[in-house]
Amino acid sequence: IAWLLVEPLIKDRDPGHIAHARDVMRAMALFPGVVDRYLRSRLWWRRALAVRTCGVLQITNRTAPIVAALDDANPDVRGAALDALTDLRDPASLQAVVVRMHDASLHRGRRLAALASFGHLAETFVLDLAEVNPEHRVNYARALALCGSERSRPVLCEWTADARADVRAAALEALAHVGLDDHSATLAVRALDSPDALVRSMAARALRGWEGPGEAASHLARHLDDTWVVAVQAARSLQQMPRTGLMELQTLATRSDLAGLLARQMLWEASAQY
């Protein structure tokens, strides 16, 4: 019965339907009695159902057992716990979500979804943890790509000089999310000359739409004949520069190589949009 009530709400998040389902479960004595028993059940599918129920029905006074379920022996229960925390967005669980960000026993996509559900509220915890755990900096940079704001920009700028290429790439990807200023744009332009293709690709992505100081468009134009992942990001970024980027694409469109092909594709897409 509980599953019949909860399962439709996983896709239909109508607040009225959720409140009605919660009332029905209380009237049938399914909550809190049955839910609490299922949370302690020896059967993993009952634990998973109870955890998911708490999340979907927004039962915030069961946050503690949901957080505890992140350590459950069964991966489906752990996944259900992450889904429930994503649904609840309870500030009491924020620290646990951030701390588990690099826990490989938890599904990566669900970890990131849980973190993203808190928005900028998670940013402070991520920055604090990054300061004391620099070995996990790549994970924190990826987290800031979801929850970061302008406040994170100075830290991300520092990370673009990290000795590890994956950290530099993740920092540039996060800068694409938080937005550039003159200093960070200069760093992104400089990163276009990195020997690592992923770093160059994320640098090109970070510069998308930037038409401030630094002549980003001319630097990006030189990378349309780079490796594919870099060339595509560079072309997309030029496409989002209405003044300087489109001019560079028009110049490149006369070429018969990869750069010309990408330039013509970007110009065709741009004309279709307008």
mmCIF file of C-alpha atoms in Angstrom:
data_model
loop_
_atom_site.group_PDB
_atom_site.id
_atom_site.type_symbol
_atom_site.label_atom_id
_atom_site.label_comp_id
_atom_site.label_asym_id
_atom_site.label_seq_id
_atom_site.Cartn_x
_atom_site.Cartn_y
_atom_site.Cartn_z
ATOM 1 C CA ILE A 1 0.000 0.000 0.000
ATOM 2 C CA ALA A 2 2.807 2.371 0.898
ATOM 3 C CA TRP A 3 4.480 1.797 -2.458
ATOM 4 C CA LEU A 4 1.210 2.356 -4.311
ATOM 5 C CA LEU A 5 0.979 5.743 -2.611
ATOM 6 C CA VAL A 6 4.619 6.738 -3.022
ATOM 7 C CA GLU A 7 5.590 5.450 -6.477
ATOM 8 C CA PRO A 8 3.404 7.894 -8.502
ATOM 9 C CA LEU A 9 4.832 10.803 -6.515
ATOM 10 C CA ILE A 10 8.400 10.078 -7.659
ATOM 11 C CA LYS A 11 7.528 11.737 -10.976
ATOM 12 C CA ASP A 12 4.507 13.776 -9.905
ATOM 13 C CA ARG A 13 5.837 16.172 -7.257
ATOM 14 C CA ASP A 14 2.597 18.112 -6.848
ATOM 15 C CA PRO A 15 2.586 19.518 -3.270
ATOM 16 C CA GLY A 16 -1.136 18.866 -2.930
ATOM 17 C CA HIS A 17 -0.759 15.210 -3.906
ATOM 18 C CA ILE A 18 2.171 14.797 -1.514
ATOM 19 C CA ALA A 19 0.201 16.325 1.375
ATOM 20 C CA HIS A 20 -2.781 14.105 0.588
ATOM 21 C CA ALA A 21 -0.626 10.959 0.446
ATOM 22 C CA ARG A 22 0.949 11.915 3.774
ATOM 23 C CA ASP A 23 -2.495 12.316 5.339
ATOM 24 C CA VAL A 24 -3.632 8.961 3.955
ATOM 25 C CA MET A 25 -0.566 7.209 5.369
ATOM 26 C CA ARG A 26 -1.149 8.753 8.779
ATOM 27 C CA ALA A 27 -4.830 7.805 8.702
ATOM 28 C CA MET A 28 -3.892 4.202 7.862
ATOM 29 C CA ALA A 29 -1.227 4.185 10.598
ATOM 30 C CA LEU A 30 1.466 3.638 7.959
ATOM 31 C CA PHE A 31 3.335 6.617 9.370
ATOM 32 C CA PRO A 32 5.129 6.790 11.646
ATOM 33 C CA GLY A 33 4.716 3.193 12.832
ATOM 34 C CA VAL A 34 5.190 1.170 9.648
ATOM 35 C CA VAL A 35 7.733 3.571 8.171
ATOM 36 C CA ASP A 36 9.878 3.424 11.298
ATOM 37 C CA ARG A 37 9.715 -0.377 11.384
ATOM 38 C CA TYR A 38 10.702 -0.540 7.736
ATOM 39 C CA LEU A 39 13.635 1.803 8.374
ATOM 40 C CA ARG A 40 14.951 -0.810 10.831
ATOM 41 C CA SER A 41 13.969 -3.843 8.747
ATOM 42 C CA ARG A 42 16.418 -6.640 7.953
ATOM 43 C CA LEU A 43 15.033 -6.664 4.388
ATOM 44 C CA TRP A 44 16.815 -4.176 2.176
ATOM 45 C CA TRP A 45 13.798 -3.447 -0.070
ATOM 46 C CA ARG A 46 11.757 -2.427 2.974
ATOM 47 C CA ARG A 47 14.510 -0.096 4.134
ATOM 48 C CA ALA A 48 14.741 1.399 0.656
ATOM 49 C CA LEU A 49 10.963 1.921 0.517
ATOM 50 C CA ALA A 50 10.921 3.592 3.923
ATOM 51 C CA VAL A 51 13.786 5.915 3.040
ATOM 52 C CA ARG A 52 12.246 6.859 -0.295
ATOM 53 C CA THR A 53 8.890 7.441 1.376
ATOM 54 C CA CYS A 54 10.414 9.880 3.843
ATOM 55 C CA GLY A 55 11.970 11.808 1.012
ATOM 56 C CA VAL A 56 9.035 11.952 -1.359
ATOM 57 C CA LEU A 57 6.567 12.822 1.421
ATOM 58 C CA GLN A 58 8.910 15.472 2.868
ATOM 59 C CA ILE A 59 9.088 13.884 6.314
ATOM 60 C CA THR A 60 11.893 16.043 7.663
ATOM 61 C CA ASN A 61 11.897 14.619 11.189
ATOM 62 C CA ARG A 62 13.381 11.395 9.802
ATOM 63 C CA THR A 63 16.489 13.046 8.334
ATOM 64 C CA ALA A 64 18.828 11.303 10.812
ATOM 65 C CA PRO A 65 17.940 7.719 9.795
ATOM 66 C CA ILE A 66 18.087 8.738 6.131
ATOM 67 C CA VAL A 67 21.631 10.045 6.611
ATOM 68 C CA ALA A 68 22.482 6.818 8.445
ATOM 69 C CA ALA A 69 21.195 4.872 5.436
ATOM 70 C CA LEU A 70 24.094 6.307 3.407
ATOM 71 C CA ASP A 71 26.172 3.623 5.163
ATOM 72 C CA ASP A 72 23.711 0.815 4.459
ATOM 73 C CA ALA A 73 25.216 -2.453 3.239
ATOM 74 C CA ASN A 74 22.886 -2.470 0.227
ATOM 75 C CA PRO A 75 23.649 -0.082 -2.672
ATOM 76 C CA ASP A 76 19.961 0.344 -3.534
ATOM 77 C CA VAL A 77 19.259 1.592 -0.026
ATOM 78 C CA ARG A 78 22.214 3.970 -0.229
ATOM 79 C CA GLY A 79 20.913 5.255 -3.553
ATOM 80 C CA ALA A 80 17.411 5.686 -2.123
ATOM 81 C CA ALA A 81 18.926 7.649 0.767
ATOM 82 C CA LEU A 82 20.635 10.057 -1.644
ATOM 83 C CA ASP A 83 17.386 10.465 -3.569
ATOM 84 C CA ALA A 84 15.535 11.150 -0.322
ATOM 85 C CA LEU A 85 18.052 13.779 0.785
ATOM 86 C CA THR A 86 17.712 15.405 -2.637
ATOM 87 C CA ASP A 87 13.947 15.549 -2.158
ATOM 88 C CA LEU A 88 14.111 16.803 1.419
ATOM 89 C CA ARG A 89 16.744 19.518 1.006
ATOM 90 C CA ASP A 90 16.886 19.611 4.784
ATOM 91 C CA PRO A 91 19.701 21.923 5.986
ATOM 92 C CA ALA A 92 20.349 19.427 8.797
ATOM 93 C CA SER A 93 21.657 16.964 6.213
ATOM 94 C CA LEU A 94 23.795 19.421 4.231
ATOM 95 C CA GLN A 95 27.056 18.698 6.033
ATOM 96 C CA ALA A 96 26.610 14.940 5.559
ATOM 97 C CA VAL A 97 25.936 15.403 1.848
ATOM 98 C CA VAL A 98 29.043 17.545 1.365
ATOM 99 C CA VAL A 99 31.282 15.227 3.399
ATOM 100 C CA ARG A 100 30.145 12.221 1.302
ATOM 101 C CA MET A 101 30.848 14.013 -1.951
ATOM 102 C CA HIS A 102 33.899 11.861 -2.688
ATOM 103 C CA ASP A 103 32.525 8.625 -1.202
ATOM 104 C CA ALA A 104 33.000 6.085 -4.003
ATOM 105 C CA SER A 105 30.500 3.686 -2.387
ATOM 106 C CA LEU A 106 27.715 6.113 -3.354
ATOM 107 C CA HIS A 107 26.406 6.648 -6.871
ATOM 108 C CA ARG A 108 28.257 9.648 -8.332
ATOM 109 C CA GLY A 109 25.299 11.133 -10.184
ATOM 110 C CA ARG A 110 23.082 10.896 -7.126
ATOM 111 C CA ARG A 111 25.805 12.414 -4.935
ATOM 112 C CA LEU A 112 26.005 15.420 -7.241
ATOM 113 C CA ALA A 113 22.214 15.698 -7.502
ATOM 114 C CA ALA A 114 21.902 15.762 -3.704
ATOM 115 C CA LEU A 115 24.528 18.472 -3.494
ATOM 116 C CA ALA A 116 23.001 20.505 -6.327
ATOM 117 C CA SER A 117 19.608 20.443 -4.600
ATOM 118 C CA PHE A 118 20.996 22.735 -1.888
ATOM 119 C CA GLY A 119 22.246 25.334 -4.354
ATOM 120 C CA HIS A 120 24.524 28.004 -2.916
ATOM 121 C CA LEU A 121 23.843 26.806 0.655
ATOM 122 C CA ALA A 122 26.436 24.071 0.106
ATOM 123 C CA GLU A 123 29.141 26.428 -1.085
ATOM 124 C CA THR A 124 30.475 27.358 2.361
ATOM 125 C CA PHE A 125 30.922 23.732 3.405
ATOM 126 C CA VAL A 126 32.633 22.843 0.133
ATOM 127 C CA LEU A 127 35.110 25.689 0.427
ATOM 128 C CA ASP A 128 35.886 24.840 4.057
ATOM 129 C CA LEU A 129 36.500 21.189 3.253
ATOM 130 C CA ALA A 130 38.628 22.053 0.241
ATOM 131 C CA GLU A 131 40.914 24.059 2.503
ATOM 132 C CA VAL A 132 41.605 21.139 4.846
ATOM 133 C CA ASN A 133 41.491 18.326 2.258
ATOM 134 C CA PRO A 134 43.427 19.506 -0.806
ATOM 135 C CA GLU A 135 43.870 15.915 -1.995
ATOM 136 C CA HIS A 136 40.164 15.903 -2.931
ATOM 137 C CA ARG A 137 40.331 19.256 -4.678
ATOM 138 C CA VAL A 138 39.108 17.863 -8.000
ATOM 139 C CA ASN A 139 35.882 16.685 -6.343
ATOM 140 C CA TYR A 140 35.375 20.021 -4.636
ATOM 141 C CA ALA A 141 35.890 21.854 -7.920
ATOM 142 C CA ARG A 142 33.262 19.647 -9.541
ATOM 143 C CA ALA A 143 30.935 20.396 -6.647
ATOM 144 C CA LEU A 144 31.444 24.132 -7.073
ATOM 145 C CA ALA A 145 30.461 23.697 -10.713
ATOM 146 C CA LEU A 146 27.022 22.886 -9.278
ATOM 147 C CA CYS A 147 26.717 25.059 -6.179
ATOM 148 C CA GLY A 148 29.383 27.748 -6.554
ATOM 149 C CA SER A 149 28.865 31.479 -6.880
ATOM 150 C CA GLU A 150 31.075 34.519 -7.344
ATOM 151 C CA ARG A 151 32.377 33.851 -3.851
ATOM 152 C CA SER A 152 34.197 30.750 -5.141
ATOM 153 C CA ARG A 153 35.892 32.514 -8.029
ATOM 154 C CA PRO A 154 39.158 33.512 -6.242
ATOM 155 C CA VAL A 155 39.667 29.957 -4.986
ATOM 156 C CA LEU A 156 38.948 28.484 -8.401
ATOM 157 C CA CYS A 157 41.423 30.906 -9.949
ATOM 158 C CA GLU A 158 44.084 29.576 -7.576
ATOM 159 C CA TRP A 159 43.236 26.020 -8.556
ATOM 160 C CA THR A 160 43.834 26.741 -12.246
ATOM 161 C CA ALA A 161 47.537 26.699 -11.294
ATOM 162 C CA ASP A 162 47.347 23.329 -9.500
ATOM 163 C CA ALA A 163 50.012 20.801 -10.474
ATOM 164 C CA ARG A 164 47.314 18.234 -11.331
ATOM 165 C CA ALA A 165 45.727 18.547 -14.752
ATOM 166 C CA ASP A 166 42.379 17.119 -13.637
ATOM 167 C CA VAL A 167 42.138 19.772 -10.911
ATOM 168 C CA ARG A 168 42.940 22.554 -13.379
ATOM 169 C CA ALA A 169 40.298 21.253 -15.782
ATOM 170 C CA ALA A 170 37.678 20.937 -13.024
ATOM 171 C CA ALA A 171 38.458 24.444 -11.762
ATOM 172 C CA LEU A 172 37.964 25.879 -15.255
ATOM 173 C CA GLU A 173 34.709 23.962 -15.615
ATOM 174 C CA ALA A 174 33.530 25.464 -12.330
ATOM 175 C CA LEU A 175 34.510 28.937 -13.518
ATOM 176 C CA ALA A 176 32.226 28.377 -16.491
ATOM 177 C CA HIS A 177 29.413 27.948 -13.956
ATOM 178 C CA VAL A 178 30.200 30.838 -11.591
ATOM 179 C CA GLY A 179 31.107 33.250 -14.378
ATOM 180 C CA LEU A 180 34.269 35.098 -15.301
ATOM 181 C CA ASP A 181 35.750 38.434 -14.393
ATOM 182 C CA ASP A 182 38.753 40.088 -16.045
ATOM 183 C CA HIS A 183 41.305 38.142 -13.977
ATOM 184 C CA SER A 184 39.711 34.714 -14.366
ATOM 185 C CA ALA A 185 39.195 35.321 -18.100
ATOM 186 C CA THR A 186 42.911 36.017 -18.427
ATOM 187 C CA LEU A 187 43.680 32.735 -16.689
ATOM 188 C CA ALA A 188 41.273 30.878 -18.972
ATOM 189 C CA VAL A 189 42.886 32.370 -22.072
ATOM 190 C CA ARG A 190 46.285 31.346 -20.738
ATOM 191 C CA ALA A 191 45.006 27.802 -20.114
ATOM 192 C CA LEU A 192 44.187 27.460 -23.814
ATOM 193 C CA ASP A 193 47.924 26.852 -24.293
ATOM 194 C CA SER A 194 48.021 23.958 -21.818
ATOM 195 C CA PRO A 195 49.594 20.708 -23.072
ATOM 196 C CA ASP A 196 46.595 18.838 -21.640
ATOM 197 C CA ALA A 197 43.622 18.593 -23.999
ATOM 198 C CA LEU A 198 41.036 18.412 -21.203
ATOM 199 C CA VAL A 199 42.393 21.608 -19.652
ATOM 200 C CA ARG A 200 42.265 23.373 -23.029
ATOM 201 C CA SER A 201 38.720 22.101 -23.551
ATOM 202 C CA MET A 202 37.481 23.405 -20.189
ATOM 203 C CA ALA A 203 39.300 26.696 -20.740
ATOM 204 C CA ALA A 204 37.447 27.115 -24.017
ATOM 205 C CA ARG A 205 34.176 26.273 -22.277
ATOM 206 C CA ALA A 206 34.831 28.800 -19.505
ATOM 207 C CA LEU A 207 35.270 31.549 -22.113
ATOM 208 C CA ARG A 208 31.850 30.953 -23.654
ATOM 209 C CA GLY A 209 30.240 34.319 -24.256
ATOM 210 C CA TRP A 210 33.161 36.328 -22.815
ATOM 211 C CA GLU A 211 33.790 39.486 -24.832
ATOM 212 C CA GLY A 212 35.618 41.457 -22.176
ATOM 213 C CA PRO A 213 39.357 42.185 -22.039
ATOM 214 C CA GLY A 214 41.801 39.562 -23.249
ATOM 215 C CA GLU A 215 40.857 39.065 -26.915
ATOM 216 C CA ALA A 216 39.367 35.677 -26.090
ATOM 217 C CA ALA A 217 37.745 35.287 -29.513
ATOM 218 C CA SER A 218 41.023 35.450 -31.409
ATOM 219 C CA HIS A 219 42.618 32.970 -29.029
ATOM 220 C CA LEU A 220 39.683 30.582 -29.330
ATOM 221 C CA ALA A 221 39.728 30.798 -33.126
ATOM 222 C CA ARG A 222 43.201 29.275 -33.151
ATOM 223 C CA HIS A 223 41.819 26.116 -31.538
ATOM 224 C CA LEU A 224 39.167 25.178 -34.083
ATOM 225 C CA ASP A 225 41.721 22.819 -35.622
ATOM 226 C CA ASP A 226 42.760 21.440 -32.212
ATOM 227 C CA THR A 227 41.746 17.963 -31.031
ATOM 228 C CA TRP A 228 38.008 17.383 -31.351
ATOM 229 C CA VAL A 229 37.009 17.969 -27.713
ATOM 230 C CA VAL A 230 38.877 21.275 -27.694
ATOM 231 C CA ALA A 231 37.738 22.388 -31.134
ATOM 232 C CA VAL A 232 34.053 21.827 -30.360
ATOM 233 C CA GLN A 233 34.203 23.770 -27.101
ATOM 234 C CA ALA A 234 36.080 26.600 -28.800
ATOM 235 C CA ALA A 235 33.518 26.733 -31.600
ATOM 236 C CA ARG A 236 30.596 26.769 -29.145
ATOM 237 C CA SER A 237 32.197 29.576 -27.181
ATOM 238 C CA LEU A 238 32.738 31.652 -30.312
ATOM 239 C CA GLN A 239 29.118 31.094 -31.275
ATOM 240 C CA GLN A 240 28.040 32.708 -27.991
ATOM 241 C CA MET A 241 30.041 35.895 -28.692
ATOM 242 C CA PRO A 242 27.685 38.006 -30.832
ATOM 243 C CA ARG A 243 30.287 40.590 -31.824
ATOM 244 C CA THR A 244 33.806 39.182 -31.816
ATOM 245 C CA GLY A 245 33.055 35.461 -31.949
ATOM 246 C CA LEU A 246 30.794 35.471 -34.969
ATOM 247 C CA MET A 247 33.306 37.593 -36.851
ATOM 248 C CA GLU A 248 36.009 35.008 -36.189
ATOM 249 C CA LEU A 249 33.683 32.226 -37.326
ATOM 250 C CA GLN A 250 32.893 34.051 -40.555
ATOM 251 C CA THR A 251 36.600 34.352 -41.286
ATOM 252 C CA LEU A 252 37.209 30.670 -40.549
ATOM 253 C CA ALA A 253 34.188 29.505 -42.551
ATOM 254 C CA THR A 254 36.101 29.944 -45.822
ATOM 255 C CA ARG A 255 38.551 27.177 -44.879
ATOM 256 C CA SER A 256 38.128 23.596 -46.072
ATOM 257 C CA ASP A 257 39.512 21.871 -42.971
ATOM 258 C CA LEU A 258 37.953 20.983 -39.608
ATOM 259 C CA ALA A 259 38.050 24.591 -38.487
ATOM 260 C CA GLY A 260 36.060 25.661 -41.547
ATOM 261 C CA LEU A 261 33.545 22.853 -41.082
ATOM 262 C CA LEU A 262 32.933 23.750 -37.434
ATOM 263 C CA ALA A 263 32.733 27.465 -38.229
ATOM 264 C CA ARG A 264 30.087 26.900 -40.904
ATOM 265 C CA GLN A 265 28.090 24.646 -38.567
ATOM 266 C CA MET A 266 28.166 27.230 -35.781
ATOM 267 C CA LEU A 267 27.115 30.013 -38.151
ATOM 268 C CA TRP A 268 24.272 27.911 -39.520
ATOM 269 C CA GLU A 269 23.015 27.158 -36.000
ATOM 270 C CA ALA A 270 23.309 30.819 -35.041
ATOM 271 C CA SER A 271 21.291 31.903 -38.075
ATOM 272 C CA ALA A 272 18.620 29.308 -37.286
ATOM 273 C CA GLN A 273 18.271 30.692 -33.752
ATOM 274 C CA TYR A 274 17.712 34.210 -34.955
#
